[in-house]
Amino acid sequence: MAEIKFPVIAHHKVIVDATRRDDAATAAAFRGFDLVEPIVAGRSSNGGKYVSYGVSVRLKDRAEMARFDACLPLVPGLRMVL
């Protein structure tokens, strides 16, 4: 396994239940992190059941990475993180 060299820009796709989508609460979950781009809702699934968000964040060390991971469950309707 390769070692991560910090700082690093981590890219995530966050999939949420469309019925629980809350753009403001999703943005608030990541407040305090160095986001490379603003968080915006992306594509919806074919059936409209899920919505994805692209999240790119600059992480300075392993502790900040752990803090970011701990914030993911705060996203309303979270189903999956890729």
CSV table of N, CA, C and O in Angstrom, one decimal:
chain,number,residue,atom,x,y,z
A,1,MET,N,0.8,-1.2,0.0
A,1,MET,CA,0.0,0.0,0.0
A,1,MET,C,0.9,1.2,0.0
A,1,MET,O,1.8,1.4,0.8
A,2,ALA,N,0.6,2.2,-0.9
A,2,ALA,CA,1.4,3.4,-1.0
A,2,ALA,C,1.0,4.3,0.2
A,2,ALA,O,-0.1,4.4,0.6
A,3,GLU,N,2.0,5.1,0.6
A,3,GLU,CA,1.8,6.0,1.7
A,3,GLU,C,1.3,7.3,1.1
A,3,GLU,O,1.7,7.7,0.0
A,4,ILE,N,0.3,8.0,1.8
A,4,ILE,CA,-0.2,9.2,1.3
A,4,ILE,C,0.7,10.3,1.7
A,4,ILE,O,1.1,10.4,2.8
A,5,LYS,N,1.0,11.2,0.8
A,5,LYS,CA,1.9,12.4,1.0
A,5,LYS,C,1.0,13.6,1.1
A,5,LYS,O,0.3,13.9,0.2
A,6,PHE,N,1.0,14.2,2.3
A,6,PHE,CA,0.2,15.4,2.6
A,6,PHE,C,1.0,16.6,2.3
A,6,PHE,O,2.2,16.6,2.4
A,7,PRO,N,0.3,17.7,1.9
A,7,PRO,CA,-1.1,17.9,1.7
A,7,PRO,C,-1.6,17.1,0.5
A,7,PRO,O,-0.8,16.9,-0.4
A,8,VAL,N,-2.8,16.7,0.5
A,8,VAL,CA,-3.4,16.0,-0.6
A,8,VAL,C,-4.8,16.5,-1.0
A,8,VAL,O,-5.5,17.0,-0.1
A,9,ILE,N,-5.2,16.5,-2.2
A,9,ILE,CA,-6.5,16.8,-2.6
A,9,ILE,C,-7.3,15.5,-2.8
A,9,ILE,O,-6.9,14.7,-3.7
A,10,ALA,N,-8.3,15.3,-2.0
A,10,ALA,CA,-9.1,14.1,-2.1
A,10,ALA,C,-10.4,14.4,-2.8
A,10,ALA,O,-11.1,15.4,-2.5
A,11,HIS,N,-10.8,13.6,-3.8
A,11,HIS,CA,-12.0,13.8,-4.5
A,11,HIS,C,-13.0,12.7,-4.1
A,11,HIS,O,-12.6,11.5,-4.1
A,12,HIS,N,-14.2,13.1,-3.8
A,12,HIS,CA,-15.2,12.1,-3.4
A,12,HIS,C,-16.5,12.4,-4.2
A,12,HIS,O,-16.8,13.6,-4.5
A,13,LYS,N,-17.3,11.4,-4.4
A,13,LYS,CA,-18.6,11.5,-4.9
A,13,LYS,C,-19.5,11.0,-3.8
A,13,LYS,O,-19.4,9.9,-3.3
A,14,VAL,N,-20.4,11.9,-3.3
A,14,VAL,CA,-21.3,11.6,-2.2
A,14,VAL,C,-22.7,11.3,-2.8
A,14,VAL,O,-23.3,12.2,-3.5
A,15,ILE,N,-23.3,10.2,-2.6
A,15,ILE,CA,-24.6,9.8,-3.1
A,15,ILE,C,-25.6,9.9,-2.0
A,15,ILE,O,-25.4,9.3,-0.9
A,16,VAL,N,-26.7,10.6,-2.2
A,16,VAL,CA,-27.7,10.8,-1.2
A,16,VAL,C,-29.1,10.4,-1.7
A,16,VAL,O,-29.3,10.5,-2.9
A,17,ASP,N,-30.0,10.1,-0.8
A,17,ASP,CA,-31.4,9.8,-1.1
A,17,ASP,C,-32.0,11.2,-1.5
A,17,ASP,O,-32.0,12.1,-0.8
A,18,ALA,N,-32.6,11.2,-2.7
A,18,ALA,CA,-33.1,12.5,-3.2
A,18,ALA,C,-34.2,13.0,-2.4
A,18,ALA,O,-34.4,14.3,-2.3
A,19,THR,N,-35.0,12.2,-1.7
A,19,THR,CA,-36.1,12.7,-0.9
A,19,THR,C,-35.6,13.4,0.4
A,19,THR,O,-36.3,14.1,1.0
A,20,ARG,N,-34.3,13.2,0.8
A,20,ARG,CA,-33.7,13.8,1.9
A,20,ARG,C,-32.7,14.8,1.6
A,20,ARG,O,-32.0,15.4,2.4
A,21,ARG,N,-32.6,15.2,0.3
A,21,ARG,CA,-31.6,16.1,-0.2
A,21,ARG,C,-31.8,17.5,0.5
A,21,ARG,O,-32.9,18.0,0.6
A,22,ASP,N,-30.7,18.0,1.0
A,22,ASP,CA,-30.6,19.3,1.7
A,22,ASP,C,-29.3,19.9,1.4
A,22,ASP,O,-28.3,19.6,2.0
A,23,ASP,N,-29.3,20.8,0.3
A,23,ASP,CA,-28.0,21.3,-0.1
A,23,ASP,C,-27.3,22.2,1.0
A,23,ASP,O,-26.1,22.1,1.1
A,24,ALA,N,-28.1,22.9,1.7
A,24,ALA,CA,-27.5,23.7,2.8
A,24,ALA,C,-26.9,22.9,3.9
A,24,ALA,O,-25.8,23.2,4.4
A,25,ALA,N,-27.6,21.8,4.3
A,25,ALA,CA,-27.0,21.0,5.3
A,25,ALA,C,-25.8,20.2,4.8
A,25,ALA,O,-24.9,19.9,5.6
A,26,THR,N,-25.8,19.8,3.6
A,26,THR,CA,-24.7,19.1,3.0
A,26,THR,C,-23.4,20.0,3.0
A,26,THR,O,-22.4,19.7,3.4
A,27,ALA,N,-23.6,21.3,2.6
A,27,ALA,CA,-22.5,22.3,2.6
A,27,ALA,C,-22.0,22.5,4.0
A,27,ALA,O,-20.8,22.6,4.3
A,28,ALA,N,-23.0,22.6,5.0
A,28,ALA,CA,-22.6,22.8,6.4
A,28,ALA,C,-21.8,21.6,7.0
A,28,ALA,O,-20.9,21.9,7.8
A,29,ALA,N,-22.0,20.4,6.5
A,29,ALA,CA,-21.3,19.3,7.0
A,29,ALA,C,-19.8,19.4,6.7
A,29,ALA,O,-19.0,18.9,7.4
A,30,PHE,N,-19.5,20.1,5.6
A,30,PHE,CA,-18.1,20.3,5.2
A,30,PHE,C,-17.5,21.7,5.5
A,30,PHE,O,-16.4,22.0,5.1
A,31,ARG,N,-18.2,22.5,6.3
A,31,ARG,CA,-17.7,23.8,6.6
A,31,ARG,C,-16.5,23.6,7.5
A,31,ARG,O,-16.4,22.7,8.3
A,32,GLY,N,-15.5,24.4,7.3
A,32,GLY,CA,-14.2,24.4,8.0
A,32,GLY,C,-13.2,23.6,7.3
A,32,GLY,O,-12.0,23.6,7.8
A,33,PHE,N,-13.5,23.0,6.2
A,33,PHE,CA,-12.5,22.3,5.4
A,33,PHE,C,-12.1,23.1,4.2
A,33,PHE,O,-12.9,24.0,3.8
A,34,ASP,N,-10.9,22.9,3.7
A,34,ASP,CA,-10.4,23.7,2.5
A,34,ASP,C,-11.0,23.0,1.2
A,34,ASP,O,-10.3,22.2,0.6
A,35,LEU,N,-12.2,23.4,0.8
A,35,LEU,CA,-12.8,22.8,-0.4
A,35,LEU,C,-12.1,23.4,-1.6
A,35,LEU,O,-12.0,24.7,-1.7
A,36,VAL,N,-11.8,22.6,-2.6
A,36,VAL,CA,-11.1,23.1,-3.8
A,36,VAL,C,-12.1,23.8,-4.7
A,36,VAL,O,-11.8,24.7,-5.3
A,37,GLU,N,-13.4,23.3,-4.7
A,37,GLU,CA,-14.5,23.9,-5.4
A,37,GLU,C,-15.7,23.9,-4.6
A,37,GLU,O,-15.9,23.0,-3.7
A,38,PRO,N,-16.7,24.8,-4.9
A,38,PRO,CA,-17.9,24.7,-4.1
A,38,PRO,C,-18.7,23.4,-4.3
A,38,PRO,O,-18.6,22.8,-5.4
A,39,ILE,N,-19.4,22.9,-3.3
A,39,ILE,CA,-20.2,21.7,-3.4
A,39,ILE,C,-21.5,22.0,-4.2
A,39,ILE,O,-22.2,23.0,-3.8
A,40,VAL,N,-21.7,21.3,-5.2
A,40,VAL,CA,-23.0,21.4,-6.0
A,40,VAL,C,-23.5,20.1,-6.3
A,40,VAL,O,-22.8,19.1,-6.5
A,41,ALA,N,-24.8,20.0,-6.3
A,41,ALA,CA,-25.5,18.7,-6.6
A,41,ALA,C,-25.2,18.4,-8.1
A,41,ALA,O,-25.2,19.3,-9.0
A,42,GLY,N,-24.9,17.2,-8.4
A,42,GLY,CA,-24.6,16.7,-9.7
A,42,GLY,C,-25.8,16.0,-10.3
A,42,GLY,O,-27.0,16.4,-10.1
A,43,ARG,N,-25.6,14.9,-10.9
A,43,ARG,CA,-26.6,14.1,-11.6
A,43,ARG,C,-27.5,13.4,-10.6
A,43,ARG,O,-27.1,13.0,-9.6
A,44,SER,N,-28.7,13.2,-11.1
A,44,SER,CA,-29.7,12.3,-10.5
A,44,SER,C,-29.6,11.0,-11.1
A,44,SER,O,-29.3,10.8,-12.3
A,45,SER,N,-30.0,10.0,-10.3
A,45,SER,CA,-30.1,8.6,-10.9
A,45,SER,C,-31.2,8.5,-11.9
A,45,SER,O,-32.1,9.4,-12.0
A,46,ASN,N,-31.2,7.5,-12.7
A,46,ASN,CA,-32.2,7.4,-13.8
A,46,ASN,C,-33.6,7.4,-13.3
A,46,ASN,O,-34.5,8.0,-13.9
A,47,GLY,N,-33.9,6.8,-12.1
A,47,GLY,CA,-35.2,6.8,-11.5
A,47,GLY,C,-35.5,8.0,-10.6
A,47,GLY,O,-36.5,8.2,-10.1
A,48,GLY,N,-34.5,8.9,-10.5
A,48,GLY,CA,-34.6,10.1,-9.6
A,48,GLY,C,-34.6,9.8,-8.1
A,48,GLY,O,-34.9,10.7,-7.3
A,49,LYS,N,-34.2,8.6,-7.8
A,49,LYS,CA,-34.1,8.2,-6.4
A,49,LYS,C,-32.9,8.7,-5.6
A,49,LYS,O,-33.0,9.0,-4.4
A,50,TYR,N,-31.8,9.0,-6.3
A,50,TYR,CA,-30.6,9.4,-5.7
A,50,TYR,C,-30.0,10.6,-6.4
A,50,TYR,O,-30.2,10.8,-7.6
A,51,VAL,N,-29.2,11.4,-5.7
A,51,VAL,CA,-28.5,12.6,-6.2
A,51,VAL,C,-27.1,12.5,-5.8
A,51,VAL,O,-26.8,12.1,-4.7
A,52,SER,N,-26.2,12.9,-6.7
A,52,SER,CA,-24.7,12.8,-6.3
A,52,SER,C,-24.2,14.3,-6.1
A,52,SER,O,-24.7,15.2,-6.7
A,53,TYR,N,-23.2,14.4,-5.2
A,53,TYR,CA,-22.5,15.6,-5.0
A,53,TYR,C,-21.0,15.3,-5.3
A,53,TYR,O,-20.5,14.3,-4.8
A,54,GLY,N,-20.3,16.2,-5.9
A,54,GLY,CA,-18.9,16.1,-6.0
A,54,GLY,C,-18.2,16.9,-4.9
A,54,GLY,O,-18.6,18.1,-4.7
A,55,VAL,N,-17.3,16.3,-4.2
A,55,VAL,CA,-16.6,17.1,-3.1
A,55,VAL,C,-15.1,16.9,-3.3
A,55,VAL,O,-14.6,15.7,-3.3
A,56,SER,N,-14.4,18.0,-3.5
A,56,SER,CA,-12.9,17.9,-3.6
A,56,SER,C,-12.4,18.8,-2.4
A,56,SER,O,-12.7,20.0,-2.3
A,57,VAL,N,-11.5,18.2,-1.6
A,57,VAL,CA,-11.1,18.9,-0.4
A,57,VAL,C,-9.6,18.7,-0.3
A,57,VAL,O,-9.0,17.6,-0.6
A,58,ARG,N,-8.9,19.8,0.1
A,58,ARG,CA,-7.4,19.7,0.4
A,58,ARG,C,-7.2,19.4,1.9
A,58,ARG,O,-7.7,20.1,2.7
A,59,LEU,N,-6.6,18.3,2.1
A,59,LEU,CA,-6.4,17.8,3.5
A,59,LEU,C,-4.9,17.9,3.8
A,59,LEU,O,-4.0,17.5,3.1
A,60,LYS,N,-4.6,18.5,5.0
A,60,LYS,CA,-3.2,18.8,5.3
A,60,LYS,C,-2.5,17.7,6.0
A,60,LYS,O,-1.3,17.6,6.0
A,61,ASP,N,-3.3,16.8,6.7
A,61,ASP,CA,-2.6,15.7,7.4
A,61,ASP,C,-3.6,14.6,7.7
A,61,ASP,O,-4.8,14.7,7.4
A,62,ARG,N,-3.1,13.5,8.3
A,62,ARG,CA,-4.0,12.3,8.5
A,62,ARG,C,-5.1,12.7,9.5
A,62,ARG,O,-6.2,12.2,9.4
A,63,ALA,N,-4.8,13.5,10.5
A,63,ALA,CA,-5.9,13.9,11.5
A,63,ALA,C,-7.0,14.6,10.8
A,63,ALA,O,-8.2,14.4,11.1
A,64,GLU,N,-6.7,15.5,9.9
A,64,GLU,CA,-7.7,16.2,9.2
A,64,GLU,C,-8.5,15.3,8.3
A,64,GLU,O,-9.7,15.4,8.1
A,65,MET,N,-7.9,14.3,7.7
A,65,MET,CA,-8.5,13.3,6.9
A,65,MET,C,-9.5,12.5,7.8
A,65,MET,O,-10.7,12.3,7.3
A,66,ALA,N,-9.2,12.2,9.0
A,66,ALA,CA,-10.1,11.5,9.9
A,66,ALA,C,-11.2,12.3,10.3
A,66,ALA,O,-12.4,11.9,10.4
A,67,ARG,N,-11.0,13.6,10.5
A,67,ARG,CA,-12.0,14.6,10.8
A,67,ARG,C,-13.0,14.7,9.7
A,67,ARG,O,-14.2,14.7,9.9
A,68,PHE,N,-12.5,14.8,8.4
A,68,PHE,CA,-13.4,14.8,7.2
A,68,PHE,C,-14.2,13.6,7.2
A,68,PHE,O,-15.4,13.7,6.9
A,69,ASP,N,-13.6,12.4,7.3
A,69,ASP,CA,-14.4,11.2,7.3
A,69,ASP,C,-15.5,11.1,8.3
A,69,ASP,O,-16.6,10.6,8.1
A,70,ALA,N,-15.2,11.7,9.5
A,70,ALA,CA,-16.2,11.8,10.6
A,70,ALA,C,-17.4,12.7,10.2
A,70,ALA,O,-18.5,12.5,10.8
A,71,CYS,N,-17.2,13.6,9.3
A,71,CYS,CA,-18.2,14.6,9.0
A,71,CYS,C,-19.2,14.0,7.9
A,71,CYS,O,-20.3,14.5,7.7
A,72,LEU,N,-18.7,13.0,7.2
A,72,LEU,CA,-19.5,12.4,6.1
A,72,LEU,C,-20.9,11.9,6.6
A,72,LEU,O,-21.9,12.2,5.9
A,73,PRO,N,-21.0,11.3,7.7
A,73,PRO,CA,-22.4,10.8,8.2
A,73,PRO,C,-23.3,12.0,8.5
A,73,PRO,O,-24.5,11.8,8.6
A,74,LEU,N,-22.8,13.2,8.5
A,74,LEU,CA,-23.7,14.4,8.8
A,74,LEU,C,-24.5,14.8,7.5
A,74,LEU,O,-25.4,15.6,7.6
A,75,VAL,N,-24.1,14.3,6.4
A,75,VAL,CA,-24.8,14.6,5.1
A,75,VAL,C,-26.2,14.0,5.2
A,75,VAL,O,-26.3,12.7,5.3
A,76,PRO,N,-27.2,14.7,5.1
A,76,PRO,CA,-28.6,14.2,5.1
A,76,PRO,C,-28.8,13.2,4.0
A,76,PRO,O,-28.5,13.4,2.8
A,77,GLY,N,-29.4,12.0,4.4
A,77,GLY,CA,-29.7,11.0,3.4
A,77,GLY,C,-28.6,10.3,2.8
A,77,GLY,O,-28.7,9.6,1.7
A,78,LEU,N,-27.4,10.3,3.4
A,78,LEU,CA,-26.2,9.7,2.8
A,78,LEU,C,-26.4,8.2,2.6
A,78,LEU,O,-26.9,7.5,3.4
A,79,ARG,N,-26.1,7.8,1.4
A,79,ARG,CA,-26.2,6.4,1.0
A,79,ARG,C,-24.9,5.8,0.7
A,79,ARG,O,-24.6,4.6,1.0
A,80,MET,N,-24.0,6.5,0.1
A,80,MET,CA,-22.7,6.0,-0.3
A,80,MET,C,-21.7,7.1,-0.6
A,80,MET,O,-22.0,8.2,-1.0
A,81,VAL,N,-20.4,6.8,-0.3
A,81,VAL,CA,-19.3,7.7,-0.7
A,81,VAL,C,-18.3,6.9,-1.6
A,81,VAL,O,-17.9,5.8,-1.2
A,82,LEU,N,-18.0,7.5,-2.7
A,82,LEU,CA,-17.1,6.9,-3.6
A,82,LEU,C,-15.8,7.8,-3.7
A,82,LEU,O,-15.9,8.9,-3.6
